[in-house]
XYZ file of C-alpha atoms in Angstrom:
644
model
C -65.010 -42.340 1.063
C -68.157 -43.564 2.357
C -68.723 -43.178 5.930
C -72.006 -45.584 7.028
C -71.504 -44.384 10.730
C -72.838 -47.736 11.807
C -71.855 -46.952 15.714
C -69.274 -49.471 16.843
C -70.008 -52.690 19.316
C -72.478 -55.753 19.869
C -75.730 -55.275 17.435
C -77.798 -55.059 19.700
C -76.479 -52.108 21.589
C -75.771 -50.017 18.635
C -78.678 -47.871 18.370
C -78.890 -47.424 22.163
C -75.383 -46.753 22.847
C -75.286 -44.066 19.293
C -78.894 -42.572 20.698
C -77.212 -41.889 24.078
C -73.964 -40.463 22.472
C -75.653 -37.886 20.350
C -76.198 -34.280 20.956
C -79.671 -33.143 21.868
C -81.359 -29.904 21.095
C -83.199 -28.531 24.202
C -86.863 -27.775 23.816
C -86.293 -23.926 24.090
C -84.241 -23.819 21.182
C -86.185 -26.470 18.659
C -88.399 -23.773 18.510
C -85.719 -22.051 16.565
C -85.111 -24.624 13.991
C -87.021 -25.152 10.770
C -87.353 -28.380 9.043
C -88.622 -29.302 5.875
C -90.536 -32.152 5.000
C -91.184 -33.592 1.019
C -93.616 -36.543 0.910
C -96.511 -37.229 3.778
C -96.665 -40.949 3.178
C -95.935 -43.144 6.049
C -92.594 -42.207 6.438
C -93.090 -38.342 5.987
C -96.019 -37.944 7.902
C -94.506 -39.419 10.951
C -91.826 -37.595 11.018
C -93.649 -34.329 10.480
C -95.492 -35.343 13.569
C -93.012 -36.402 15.303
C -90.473 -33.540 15.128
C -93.788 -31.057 15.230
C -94.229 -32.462 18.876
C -90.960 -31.685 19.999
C -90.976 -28.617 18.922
C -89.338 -27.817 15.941
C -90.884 -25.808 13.347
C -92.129 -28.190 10.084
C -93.161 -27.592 6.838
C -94.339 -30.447 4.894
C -94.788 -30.923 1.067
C -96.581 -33.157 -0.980
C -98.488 -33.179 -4.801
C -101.547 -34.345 -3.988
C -104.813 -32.916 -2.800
C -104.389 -33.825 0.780
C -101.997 -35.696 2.628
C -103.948 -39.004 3.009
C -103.715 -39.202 -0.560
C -99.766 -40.544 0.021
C -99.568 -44.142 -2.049
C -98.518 -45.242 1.748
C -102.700 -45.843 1.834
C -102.840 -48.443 -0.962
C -100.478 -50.740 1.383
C -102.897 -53.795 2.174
C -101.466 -57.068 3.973
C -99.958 -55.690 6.827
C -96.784 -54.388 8.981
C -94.191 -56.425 10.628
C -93.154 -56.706 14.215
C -91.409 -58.945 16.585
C -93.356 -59.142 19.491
C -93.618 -62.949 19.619
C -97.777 -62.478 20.412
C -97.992 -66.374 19.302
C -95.217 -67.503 21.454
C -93.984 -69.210 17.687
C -90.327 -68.631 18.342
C -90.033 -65.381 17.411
C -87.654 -62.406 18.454
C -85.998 -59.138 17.044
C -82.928 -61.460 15.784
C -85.275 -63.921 13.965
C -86.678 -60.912 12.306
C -83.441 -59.233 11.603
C -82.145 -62.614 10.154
C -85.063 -63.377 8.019
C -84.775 -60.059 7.101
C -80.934 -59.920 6.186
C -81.533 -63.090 4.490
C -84.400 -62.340 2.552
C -82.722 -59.342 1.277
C -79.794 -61.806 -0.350
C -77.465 -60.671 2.421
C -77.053 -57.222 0.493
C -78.149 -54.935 3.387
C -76.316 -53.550 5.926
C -76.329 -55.544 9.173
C -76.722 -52.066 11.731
C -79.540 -50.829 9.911
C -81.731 -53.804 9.122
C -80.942 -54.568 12.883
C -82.313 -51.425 14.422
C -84.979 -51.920 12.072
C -86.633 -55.099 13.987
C -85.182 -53.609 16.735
C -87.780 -50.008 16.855
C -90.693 -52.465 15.472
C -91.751 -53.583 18.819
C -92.290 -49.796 19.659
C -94.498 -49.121 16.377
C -97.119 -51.256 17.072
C -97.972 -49.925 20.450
C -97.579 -46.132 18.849
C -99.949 -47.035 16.128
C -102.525 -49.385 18.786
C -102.420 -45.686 20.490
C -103.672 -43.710 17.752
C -106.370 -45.776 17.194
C -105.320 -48.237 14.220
C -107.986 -50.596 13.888
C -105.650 -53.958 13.703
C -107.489 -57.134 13.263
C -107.902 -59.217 17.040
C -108.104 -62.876 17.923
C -111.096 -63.880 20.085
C -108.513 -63.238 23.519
C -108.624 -59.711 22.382
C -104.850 -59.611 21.535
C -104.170 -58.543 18.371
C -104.039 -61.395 15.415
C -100.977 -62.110 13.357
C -100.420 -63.824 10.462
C -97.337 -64.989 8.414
C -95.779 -63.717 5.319
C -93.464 -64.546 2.516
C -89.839 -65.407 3.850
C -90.507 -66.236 7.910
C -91.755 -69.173 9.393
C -93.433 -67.369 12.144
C -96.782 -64.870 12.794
C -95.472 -61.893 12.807
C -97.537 -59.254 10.493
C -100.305 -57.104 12.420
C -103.150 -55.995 9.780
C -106.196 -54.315 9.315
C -108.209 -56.620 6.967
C -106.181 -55.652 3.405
C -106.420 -52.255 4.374
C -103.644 -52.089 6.571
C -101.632 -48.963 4.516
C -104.672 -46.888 5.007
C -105.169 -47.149 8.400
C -101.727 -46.567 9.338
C -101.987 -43.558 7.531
C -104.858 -42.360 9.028
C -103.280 -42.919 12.576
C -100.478 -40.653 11.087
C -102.632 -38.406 9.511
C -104.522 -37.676 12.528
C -101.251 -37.251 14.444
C -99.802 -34.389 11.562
C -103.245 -32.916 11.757
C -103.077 -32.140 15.251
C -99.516 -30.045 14.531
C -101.377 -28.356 11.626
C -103.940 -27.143 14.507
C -101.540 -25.993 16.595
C -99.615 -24.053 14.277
C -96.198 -26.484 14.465
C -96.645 -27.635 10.569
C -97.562 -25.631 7.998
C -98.668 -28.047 5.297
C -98.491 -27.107 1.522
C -100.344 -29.590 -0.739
C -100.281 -29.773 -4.535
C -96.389 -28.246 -4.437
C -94.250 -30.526 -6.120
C -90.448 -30.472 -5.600
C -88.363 -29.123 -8.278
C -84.773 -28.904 -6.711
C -82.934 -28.990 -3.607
C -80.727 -25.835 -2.550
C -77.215 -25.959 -0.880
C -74.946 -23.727 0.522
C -71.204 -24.233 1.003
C -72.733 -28.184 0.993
C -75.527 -28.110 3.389
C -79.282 -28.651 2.352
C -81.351 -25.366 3.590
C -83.892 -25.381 1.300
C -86.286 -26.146 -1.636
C -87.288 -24.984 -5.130
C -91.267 -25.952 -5.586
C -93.932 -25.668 -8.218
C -97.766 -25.074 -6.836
C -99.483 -27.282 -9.362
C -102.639 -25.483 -9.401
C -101.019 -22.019 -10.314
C -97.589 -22.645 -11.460
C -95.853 -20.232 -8.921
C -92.497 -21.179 -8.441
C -91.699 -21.244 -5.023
C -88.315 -20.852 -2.509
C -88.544 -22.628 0.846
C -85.862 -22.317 3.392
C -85.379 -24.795 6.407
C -81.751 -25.837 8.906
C -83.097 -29.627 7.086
C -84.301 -31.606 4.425
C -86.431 -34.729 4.581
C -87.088 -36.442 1.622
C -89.918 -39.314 1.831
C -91.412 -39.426 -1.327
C -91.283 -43.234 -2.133
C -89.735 -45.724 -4.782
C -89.099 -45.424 -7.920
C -91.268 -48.489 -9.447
C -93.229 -46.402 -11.965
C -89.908 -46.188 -14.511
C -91.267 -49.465 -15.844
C -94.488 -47.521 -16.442
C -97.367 -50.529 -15.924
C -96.618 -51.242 -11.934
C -98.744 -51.732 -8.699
C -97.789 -47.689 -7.677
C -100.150 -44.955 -8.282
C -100.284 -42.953 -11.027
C -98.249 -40.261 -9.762
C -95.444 -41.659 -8.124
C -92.100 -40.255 -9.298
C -88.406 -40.383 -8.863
C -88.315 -36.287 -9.362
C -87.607 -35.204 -6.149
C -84.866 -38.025 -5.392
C -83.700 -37.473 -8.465
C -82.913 -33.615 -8.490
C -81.601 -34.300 -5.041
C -78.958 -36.695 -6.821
C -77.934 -34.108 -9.194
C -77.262 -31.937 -6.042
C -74.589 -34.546 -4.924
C -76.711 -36.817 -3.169
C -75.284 -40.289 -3.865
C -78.094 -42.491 -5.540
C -77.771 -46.906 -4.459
C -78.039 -49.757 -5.813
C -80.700 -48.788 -8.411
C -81.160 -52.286 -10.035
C -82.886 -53.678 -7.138
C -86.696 -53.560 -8.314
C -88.950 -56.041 -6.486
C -91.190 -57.472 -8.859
C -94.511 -58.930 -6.402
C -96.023 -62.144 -7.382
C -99.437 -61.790 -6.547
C -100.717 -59.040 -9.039
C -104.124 -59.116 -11.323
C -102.208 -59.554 -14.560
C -101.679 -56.860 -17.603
C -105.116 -57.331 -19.801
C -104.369 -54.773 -22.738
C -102.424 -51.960 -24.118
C -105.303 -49.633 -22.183
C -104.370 -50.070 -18.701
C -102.315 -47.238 -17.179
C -101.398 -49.239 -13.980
C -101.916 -52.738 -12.535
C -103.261 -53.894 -9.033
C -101.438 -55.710 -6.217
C -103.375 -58.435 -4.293
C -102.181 -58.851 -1.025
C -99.276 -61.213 -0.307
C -101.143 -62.320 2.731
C -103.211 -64.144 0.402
C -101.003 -66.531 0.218
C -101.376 -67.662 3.446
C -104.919 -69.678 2.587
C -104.317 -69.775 -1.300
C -102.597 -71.985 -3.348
C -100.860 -71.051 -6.260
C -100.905 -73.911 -9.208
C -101.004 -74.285 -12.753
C -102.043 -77.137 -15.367
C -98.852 -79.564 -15.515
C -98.996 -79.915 -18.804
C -98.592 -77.635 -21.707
C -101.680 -79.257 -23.528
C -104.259 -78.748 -20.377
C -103.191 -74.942 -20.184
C -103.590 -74.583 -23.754
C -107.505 -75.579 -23.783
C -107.377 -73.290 -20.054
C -106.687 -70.550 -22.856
C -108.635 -70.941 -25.013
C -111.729 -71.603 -23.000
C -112.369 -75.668 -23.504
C -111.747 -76.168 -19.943
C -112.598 -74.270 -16.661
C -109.885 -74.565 -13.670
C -112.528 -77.003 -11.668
C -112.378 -79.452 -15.029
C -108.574 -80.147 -13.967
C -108.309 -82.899 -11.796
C -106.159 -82.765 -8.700
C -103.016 -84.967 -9.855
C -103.208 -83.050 -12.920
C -102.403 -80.055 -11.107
C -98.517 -78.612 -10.608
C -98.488 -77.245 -7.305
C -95.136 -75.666 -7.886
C -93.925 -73.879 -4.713
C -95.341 -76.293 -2.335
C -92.900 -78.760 -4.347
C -89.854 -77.392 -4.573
C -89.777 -75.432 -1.634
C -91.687 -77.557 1.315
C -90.397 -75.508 4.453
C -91.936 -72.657 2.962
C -94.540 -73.684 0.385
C -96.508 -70.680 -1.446
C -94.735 -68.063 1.620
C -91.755 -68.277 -0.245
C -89.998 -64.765 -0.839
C -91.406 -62.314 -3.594
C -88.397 -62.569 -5.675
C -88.428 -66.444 -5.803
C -92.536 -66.584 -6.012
C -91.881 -64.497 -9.309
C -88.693 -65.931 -10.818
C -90.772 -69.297 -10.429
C -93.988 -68.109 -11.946
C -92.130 -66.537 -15.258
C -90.400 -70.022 -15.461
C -93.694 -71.803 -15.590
C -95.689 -69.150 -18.011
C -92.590 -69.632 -19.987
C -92.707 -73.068 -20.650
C -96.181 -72.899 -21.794
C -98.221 -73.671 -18.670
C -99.553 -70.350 -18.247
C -103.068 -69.437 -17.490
C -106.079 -66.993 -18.653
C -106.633 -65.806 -22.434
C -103.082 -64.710 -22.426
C -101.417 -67.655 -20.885
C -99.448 -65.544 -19.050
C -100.591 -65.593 -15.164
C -100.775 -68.633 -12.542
C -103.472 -69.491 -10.438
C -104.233 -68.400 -6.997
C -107.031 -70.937 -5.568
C -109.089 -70.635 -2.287
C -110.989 -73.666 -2.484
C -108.912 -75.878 -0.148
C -109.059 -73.023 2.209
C -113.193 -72.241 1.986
C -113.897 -76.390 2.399
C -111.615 -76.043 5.395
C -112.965 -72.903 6.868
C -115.948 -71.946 5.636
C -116.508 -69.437 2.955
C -117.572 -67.101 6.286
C -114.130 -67.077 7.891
C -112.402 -66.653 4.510
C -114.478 -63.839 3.706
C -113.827 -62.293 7.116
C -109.922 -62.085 6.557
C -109.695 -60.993 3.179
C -113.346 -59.964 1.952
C -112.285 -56.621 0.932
C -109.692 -58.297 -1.798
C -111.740 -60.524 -2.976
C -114.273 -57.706 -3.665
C -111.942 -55.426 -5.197
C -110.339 -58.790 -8.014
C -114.352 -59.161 -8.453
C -114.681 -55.663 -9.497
C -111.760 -55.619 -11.647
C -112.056 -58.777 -13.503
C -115.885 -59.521 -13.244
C -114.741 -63.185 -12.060
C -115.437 -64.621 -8.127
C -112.830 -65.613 -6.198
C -115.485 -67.823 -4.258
C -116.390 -69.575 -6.843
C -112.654 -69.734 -8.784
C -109.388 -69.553 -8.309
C -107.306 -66.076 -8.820
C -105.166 -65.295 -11.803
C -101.861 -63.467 -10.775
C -98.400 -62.655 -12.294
C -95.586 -60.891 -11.085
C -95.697 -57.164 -11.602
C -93.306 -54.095 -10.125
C -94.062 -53.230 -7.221
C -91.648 -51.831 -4.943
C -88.121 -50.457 -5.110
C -84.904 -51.649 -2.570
C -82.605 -49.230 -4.367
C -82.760 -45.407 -3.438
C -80.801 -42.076 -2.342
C -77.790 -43.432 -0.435
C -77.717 -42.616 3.306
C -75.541 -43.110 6.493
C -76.664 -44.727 9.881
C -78.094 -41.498 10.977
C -80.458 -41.433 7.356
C -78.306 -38.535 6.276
C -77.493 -38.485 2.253
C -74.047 -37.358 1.081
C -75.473 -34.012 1.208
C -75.171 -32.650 4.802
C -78.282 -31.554 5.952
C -80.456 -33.946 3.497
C -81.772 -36.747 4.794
C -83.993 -39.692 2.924
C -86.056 -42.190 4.970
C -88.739 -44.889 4.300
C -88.626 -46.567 0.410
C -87.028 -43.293 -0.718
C -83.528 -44.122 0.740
C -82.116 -47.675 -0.070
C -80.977 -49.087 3.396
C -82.958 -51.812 4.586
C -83.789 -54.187 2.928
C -80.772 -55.397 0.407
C -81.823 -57.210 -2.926
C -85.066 -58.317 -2.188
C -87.703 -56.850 0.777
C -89.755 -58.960 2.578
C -93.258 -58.900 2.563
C -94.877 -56.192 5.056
C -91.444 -54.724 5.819
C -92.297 -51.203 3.711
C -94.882 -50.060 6.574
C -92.268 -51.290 9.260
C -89.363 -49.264 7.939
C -91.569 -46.105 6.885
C -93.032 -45.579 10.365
C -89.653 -46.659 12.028
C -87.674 -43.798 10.188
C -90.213 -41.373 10.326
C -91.306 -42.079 14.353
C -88.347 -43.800 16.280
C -84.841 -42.600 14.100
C -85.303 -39.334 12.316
C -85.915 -37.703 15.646
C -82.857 -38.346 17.630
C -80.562 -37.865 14.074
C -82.082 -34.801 12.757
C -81.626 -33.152 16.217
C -77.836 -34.558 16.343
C -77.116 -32.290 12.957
C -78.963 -29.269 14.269
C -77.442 -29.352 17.440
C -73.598 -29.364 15.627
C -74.753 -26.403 13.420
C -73.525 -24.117 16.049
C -76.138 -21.128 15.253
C -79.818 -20.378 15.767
C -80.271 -18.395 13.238
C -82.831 -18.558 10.326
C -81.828 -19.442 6.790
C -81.430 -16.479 4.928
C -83.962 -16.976 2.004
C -82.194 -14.277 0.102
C -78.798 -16.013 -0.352
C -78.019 -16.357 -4.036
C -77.880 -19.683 -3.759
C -82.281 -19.727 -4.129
C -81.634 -17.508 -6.524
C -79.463 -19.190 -8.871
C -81.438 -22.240 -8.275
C -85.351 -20.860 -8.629
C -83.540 -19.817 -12.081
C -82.369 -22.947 -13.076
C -85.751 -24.626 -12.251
C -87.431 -22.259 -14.569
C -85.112 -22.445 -17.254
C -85.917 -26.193 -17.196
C -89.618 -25.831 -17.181
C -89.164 -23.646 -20.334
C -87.117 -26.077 -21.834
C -89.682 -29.032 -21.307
C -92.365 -26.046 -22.845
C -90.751 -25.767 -25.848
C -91.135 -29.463 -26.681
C -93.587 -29.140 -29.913
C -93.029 -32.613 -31.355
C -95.684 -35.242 -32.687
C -95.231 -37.857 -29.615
C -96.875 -38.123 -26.228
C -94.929 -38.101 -23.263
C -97.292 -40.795 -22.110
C -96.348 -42.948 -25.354
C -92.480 -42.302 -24.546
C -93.075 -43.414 -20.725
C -94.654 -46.722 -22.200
C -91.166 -47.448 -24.748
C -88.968 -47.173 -22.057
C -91.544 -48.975 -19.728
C -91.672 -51.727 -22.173
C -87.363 -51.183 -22.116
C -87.398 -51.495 -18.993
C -89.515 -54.531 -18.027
C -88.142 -56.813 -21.029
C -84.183 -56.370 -20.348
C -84.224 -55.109 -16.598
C -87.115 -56.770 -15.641
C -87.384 -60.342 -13.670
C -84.332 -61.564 -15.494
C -81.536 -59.712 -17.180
C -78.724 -60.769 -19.092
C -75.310 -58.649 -20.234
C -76.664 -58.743 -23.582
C -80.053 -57.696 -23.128
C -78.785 -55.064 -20.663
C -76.040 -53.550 -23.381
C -79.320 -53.230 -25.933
C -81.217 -51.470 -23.511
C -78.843 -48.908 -22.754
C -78.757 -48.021 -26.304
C -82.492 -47.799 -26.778
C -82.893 -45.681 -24.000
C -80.427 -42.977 -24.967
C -82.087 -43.050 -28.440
C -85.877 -42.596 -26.640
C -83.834 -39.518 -24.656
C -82.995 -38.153 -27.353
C -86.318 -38.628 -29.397
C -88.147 -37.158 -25.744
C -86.106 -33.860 -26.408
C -86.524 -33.424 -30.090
C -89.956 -34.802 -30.435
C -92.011 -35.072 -27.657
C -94.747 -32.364 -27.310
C -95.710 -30.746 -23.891
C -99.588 -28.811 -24.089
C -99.625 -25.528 -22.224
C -98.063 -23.079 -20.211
C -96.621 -22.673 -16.370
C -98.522 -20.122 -15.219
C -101.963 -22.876 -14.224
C -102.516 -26.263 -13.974
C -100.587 -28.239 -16.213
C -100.343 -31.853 -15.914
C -98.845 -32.193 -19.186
C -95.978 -30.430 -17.674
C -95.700 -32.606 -14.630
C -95.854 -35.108 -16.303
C -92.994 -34.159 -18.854
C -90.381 -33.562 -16.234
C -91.254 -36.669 -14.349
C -90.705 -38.564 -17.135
C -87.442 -36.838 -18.038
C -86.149 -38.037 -14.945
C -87.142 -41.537 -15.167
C -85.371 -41.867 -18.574
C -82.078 -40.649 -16.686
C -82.705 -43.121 -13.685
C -83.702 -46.044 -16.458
C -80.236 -45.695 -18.313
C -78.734 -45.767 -14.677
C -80.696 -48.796 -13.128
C -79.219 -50.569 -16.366
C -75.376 -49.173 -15.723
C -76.189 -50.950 -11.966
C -77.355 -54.214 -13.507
C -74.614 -54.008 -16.181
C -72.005 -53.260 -13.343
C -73.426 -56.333 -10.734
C -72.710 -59.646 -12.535
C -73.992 -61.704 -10.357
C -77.952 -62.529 -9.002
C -78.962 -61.469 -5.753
C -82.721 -61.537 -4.652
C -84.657 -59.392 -7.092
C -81.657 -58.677 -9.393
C -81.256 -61.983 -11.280
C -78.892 -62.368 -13.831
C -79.293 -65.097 -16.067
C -75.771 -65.713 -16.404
C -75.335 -66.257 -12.314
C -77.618 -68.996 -11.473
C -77.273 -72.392 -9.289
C -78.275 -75.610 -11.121
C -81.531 -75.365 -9.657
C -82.316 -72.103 -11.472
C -82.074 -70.098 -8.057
C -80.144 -66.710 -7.521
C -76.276 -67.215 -7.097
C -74.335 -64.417 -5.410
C -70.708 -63.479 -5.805
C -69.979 -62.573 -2.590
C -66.211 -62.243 -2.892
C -66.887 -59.836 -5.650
C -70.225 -57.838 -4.727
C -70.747 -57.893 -1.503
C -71.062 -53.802 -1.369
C -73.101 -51.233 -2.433
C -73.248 -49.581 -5.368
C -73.291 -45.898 -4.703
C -73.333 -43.647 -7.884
C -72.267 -39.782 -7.869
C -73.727 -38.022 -10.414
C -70.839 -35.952 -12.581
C -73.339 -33.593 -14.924
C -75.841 -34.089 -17.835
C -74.361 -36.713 -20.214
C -71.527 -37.808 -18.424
C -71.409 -41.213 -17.365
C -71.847 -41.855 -13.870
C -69.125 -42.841 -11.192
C -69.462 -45.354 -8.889
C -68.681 -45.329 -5.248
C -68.539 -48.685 -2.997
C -69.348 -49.426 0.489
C -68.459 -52.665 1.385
C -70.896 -54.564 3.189
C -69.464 -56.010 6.401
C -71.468 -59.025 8.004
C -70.626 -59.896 11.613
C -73.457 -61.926 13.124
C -74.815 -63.381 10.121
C -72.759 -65.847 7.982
C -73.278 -65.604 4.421
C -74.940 -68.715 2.534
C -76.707 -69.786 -0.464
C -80.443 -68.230 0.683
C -82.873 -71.846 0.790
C -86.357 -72.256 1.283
C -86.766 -75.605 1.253
C-alpha cells in the first residue's frame, strides 16, 4: 500500500502541526549522523547547506567540475512566491490553487500546499544571501506575472534568475566545505544505491576522471539530480542531464511516478538541423511584453517561408493573434501545456513560420512603441542577446521565432509527505521526485520547489528518520551488502565495454529521441503509443548487440558515461510509454488525442484517473507493476481547467 503520510487536519495547519509532531535530533548527536547528498543543483545544494549547519555530517556528489555547474544555473525567468508585494490579490491559497489547477488537478493537495506555503520564507533566505533580484524604483523587490496566474508573483534576476540562486546556494555549501561539515566530491557519478535489510546507507560511485569505483556509506540518501527531459534527446536540459541515478535507485525498490508527464515549454528557439545536440529555452517571462502570432492564412506563411515576405510586410488584420483570442483572461500567459498544444495546432495546419514552417512568432514591437526600446532592453536584454547570438536575427528589430520543445519533467521517484521514496532511508526532492506539480508545472515553480525541499522540508524529515533509527553508530562500510553491490556495478560497466558494434550510442540516443518526441511527445494516441513500445525494445536490443563503447574504465571515458546513461533512458522511454498507454485520458502535459473537449482542450477522467501512477520495478525484462495512490482533493473542487 502506499502510505503519502499527508498529516491529518485543515491544509493549512498540516505542515505546522506534522513539523511539531516529529522527533528531533539534538545538536550533540547530529554530529554523529552522516548524510549523503547526489546532485548540488538548487535542491541539493540547499540541503547540503542546510543540514551542514545543523550539524550533521554531509557528503555531497555531483558529475560536473564544480558544483555551480548544476543545470539549476540555466533557470532564467524567475521563482515564485506569495507575498502579495503588489497588493494584486494574492495569497498562499491563490498560489496553491493556481498551482493545483495548473497541474490538471493531478497533484497532491498537502504537498503542493506546503509548497506556497514555505515560499514566503525562500525569498527572504535567498534576499539574505545576497541574490541580486530585480527592484522597483520604491526599492521593494519587482514582480512580474507568469503563465497560469493572474497576479505578480515571480521575483527575478534579469533572465538569470537560476544562476543567481545558485550562487546564493553555492556560497552557502561553500562555507560548510570551509568548515569541514561537507566534504564535496565532484566529477563522481552515481552508479547504484546500497540497502540493507531495506534501508538506504550508502552509494556505489564512479570518479570520472580515473574510473575508481567508489563505496560511500551514510544513515541517508538524498537524491537531487533533476528531470528526466533529455530521453527525448533534443531538449532545453544540458548535455549531461540523466535519469541514471533515479533510475538505479528504482531498480533498488524505489517506486518511480507518473513518468508520462513531460512538460513540453512553448517559448524555445526552434530545432534548425540534424547538427544540434540540444535546443535553448527563452524565458517564459517573455511573454509578458511579447505577443505570440502567426500569418492567418496558409498562403501568407507560405511566402514567410520561403522568404517573399518579411513579418513587418503582414499587415495587422492579417495577423492571427491566437492566444489572445481564444483565451482573453489570460492571453499569451496561458499555461505551458496549452501555449504548446496551441502552437503545434497552428504549425500543423500550415501557418507555421521560418524556413521550416514549423515555429510561431514571438513579437516585441507593441511592447518597444509602448515602452521604449530602453525599458525593454532593461528587463530582458540578456535574452535578447543570447536569441541574437544564436540565430544572427534582432529581436529589436523582429519578432522571435519559438516552438515548443522539452523542457522539464512532472513525473519522478515516488515519495511520501516527508520526501521519503519507498526505500526507507532514500529520499528524492526538487524535479527529481514527482510531487508537486501534477500534469503540467507552472511557470517559475521549479526554483520554488527546489529551494523549498532542499531549505525549509528536508531538514525537519531527514532528522525525523534519524532520530527513529535508534543507534548512533556509523554505517559499517564493510557489510556485504557494498560488496555485492560495488560488484554488480562493475560487472555492468564491463558489460557496456564489451559493446564492439558499428553504431554510436549518440546515434541510438537520437532514434529513440526521435521515438520519443513523435508518439510521446505533445500529443499521443493508443496507436502511436503501441508502435513505440515496439520500436524501442527493438533499439534495446540493437544498443546491446550493436552499439560500440571506445575505451576502458580505468580514465576518463565519456564514451562510457555516456553508454550507461543512455541504457537507462531506453528502460525509462519504454516505461514513460507503459504510463501513457496505461492513462487514457489528457491531463495538462499528457494529452491524448483520443480524450479531448470539442474545443481541442485536455479532458480528464477523473472518475477513472484521478491517482498516481506508481510503478515497482520487478527485474530486467519483466514488465513493470503498477501501484496507485489515489488522489484525494478536499479544498479544491475538480473542474474542466479554463483560461478564458
Amino acid at each position: 500500500m502506499l502510505d503519502s503520510k499527508v498529516p491529518a487536519g485543515p491544509l493549512a495547519q498540516k505542515w505546522s502541526n506534522h513539523k511539531f509532531n516529529m522527533k528531533l535530533v539534538n545538536p550533540a548527536n547530529k554530529r554523529k549522523f552522516t548524510i549523503i547528498v547526489v546532485g548540488t543543483g538548487l535542491a541539493g545544494a540547499s540541503a547540503a547547506a542546510s543540514l551542514a549547519e545543523l550539524g550533521y555530517n554531509v557528503k555531497t556528489f555531483c558529475y560536473q567540475d564544480s558544483p555551480r555547474r548544476a543545470h539549476s544555473i540555466a533557470a532564467q525567468g524567475g521563482i515564485n512566491a506569495a507575498k502579495n508585494y503588489q497588493n494584486d490579490g494574492d495569497s498562499v491559497f491563490r498560489l496553491f490553487y493556481d498551482t493545483i489547477k495548473g497541474g490538471d488537478y493531478r497533484g497532491r493537495e498537502g504537498n503542493t500546499y506546503r509548497l506556497a506555503e514555505v515560499s514566503v520564507n525562500i525569498i527572504d533566505q535567498c534576499v539574505a544571501q545576497g541574490v541580486p533580484f530585480a527592484r522597483e524604483y520604491g526599492g521593494l523587490l519587482d514582480n512580474r506575472s507568469f503563465g497560469g496566474a493572474q497576479v505578480s508573483r515571480t521575483f527575478y534576476a534579469r533572465g538569470q534568475t537560476g544562476q543567481q540562486l545558485l550562487l546564493g546556494a553555492y556560497s552557502a555549501l561553500n562555507r560548510q566545505i570551509k568548515k569541514g561539515k561537507v566534504q564535496s566530491y565532484t566529477r563522481h557519478e552515481m552508479l547504484d544505491i546500497v540497502t540493507i535489510d531495506g534501508h538506504a546507507k550508502g552509494i556505489i560511485t564512479r570518479d570520472l576522471v580515473t574510473g575508481k569505483i567508489e563505496s560511500h556509506a551514510g544513515h541517508a540518501v538524498l537524491l537531487c539530480t533533476g528531470g528526466y527531459g533529455n530521453v527525448y534527446f533534443l531538449s532545453t536540459n544540458a548535455m549531461g542531464c540523466n535519469v541514471t541515478a533515479a533510475w538505479r535507485a528504482h531498480k533498488r525498490g524505489a517506486f518511480f511516478a507518473n513518468p508520462c508527464y513531460t512538460q513540453i515549454h512553448p517559448t524555445c528557439i526552434p530545432v534548425t538541423g540534424d547538427h544540434q545536440s540540444k535546443l535553448t529555452l527563452m524565458s517564459e517571462s517573455l511573454r509578458n511584453d511579447g505577443r505570440v502570432w502567426v500569418p492567418k492564412t496558409v498562403e501568407l506563411s507560405k511566402k514567410l517561408q520561403k522568404g517573399e515576405l518579411k513579418a513587418a510586410d503582414i499587415k495587422e488584420e492579417d495577423r492571427d493573434y491566437y492566444l489572445e483570442r481564444k483565451y482573453p483572461s489570460f492571453g499569451n500567459l496561458v499555461p505551458r501545456d496549452v501555449a504548446s498544444r496551441n502552437a503545434k495546432e497552428v504549425v500543423d495546419e500550415g501557418r507555421g513560420v521560418g524556413k521550416s514552417g514549423v515555429a510561431v512568432f514571438l513579437d516585441f514591437a507593441d511592447a518597444i512603441k509602448r515602452l521604449g526600446e530602453d525599458t525593454v532592453r532593461a528587463k530582458y536584454g540578456n535574452l535578447f542577446d543570447m536569441y541574437y547570438q544564436i540565430t544572427d536575427e534582432n529581436p529589436y528589430k523582429q519578432p522571435m521565432r519559438i516552438y515548443p520543445a522539452v523542457h522539464y519533467t512532472m513525473g519522478g521517484v515516488w515519495v511520501d509527505y516527508n520526501l521519503m521514496t519507498t526505500v526507507s532511508g532514500l529520499y528524492a526532492l526538487g524535479e527529481c521526485n514527482f510531487s508537486d506539480h501534477g500534469a503540467n508545472r507552472l511557470g517559475a515553480s521549479a526554483l520554488m520547489q527546489g529551494l523549498s525541499d532542499g531549505y525549509f522540508v528536508i531538514p525537519y524529515t531527514v532528522g525525523d528518520y534519524l532520530a527513529n533509527l535508534g543507534s548512533f553508530a556509523p554505517v559499517d562500510q564493510n557489510h556485504p551488502a557494498f560488496e555485492q553491490t560495488r560488484k554488480e556495478v562493475e560487472s555492468n560497466i564491463n558489460r557496456l565495454l564489451s559493446l564492439n558494434g558499428n553504431k554510436t550510442v549518440d546515434d541510438i540516443h537520437k532514434q529513440l529521441g526521435h521515438i520519443m518526441w513523435e508518439y510521446c511527445g505533445m500529443a499521443r494516441t493508443a496507436e502511436g503509443l503501441i508502435k513505440a513500445k515496439g520500436l524501442i525494445q527493438e533499439l534495446r536490443k540493437e544498443f546491446w548487440e550493436n552499439a560500440r563503447v571506445l575505451g576502458e574504465n580505468e580514465e576518463l571515458n565519456m564514451s562510457l558515461e555516456k553508454a550507461g546513461r543512455v541504457a537507462d533512458f531506453l528502460e525509462l522511454g519504454e516505461l514513460m510509454v507503459d504510463d501513457a498507454l496505461n492513462r487514457n485520458e489528457s491531463c495538462g502535459g499528457h494529452f491524448r488525442l483520443e480524450s479531448q473537449t470539442e474545443e481541442g482542450e485536455a479532458k480528464r477522467d477523473d472518475e477513472n484517473y484521478a491517482y498516481v501512477s506508481a510503478w515497482e520495478y520487478k527485474g530486467d525484462n519483466q514488465p513493470e507493476v503498477l501501484h496507485k495512490e489515489e488522489l484525494i482533493f478536499e479544498n479544491v473542487k475538480l473542474t474542466q481547467r479554463s483560461y478564458k
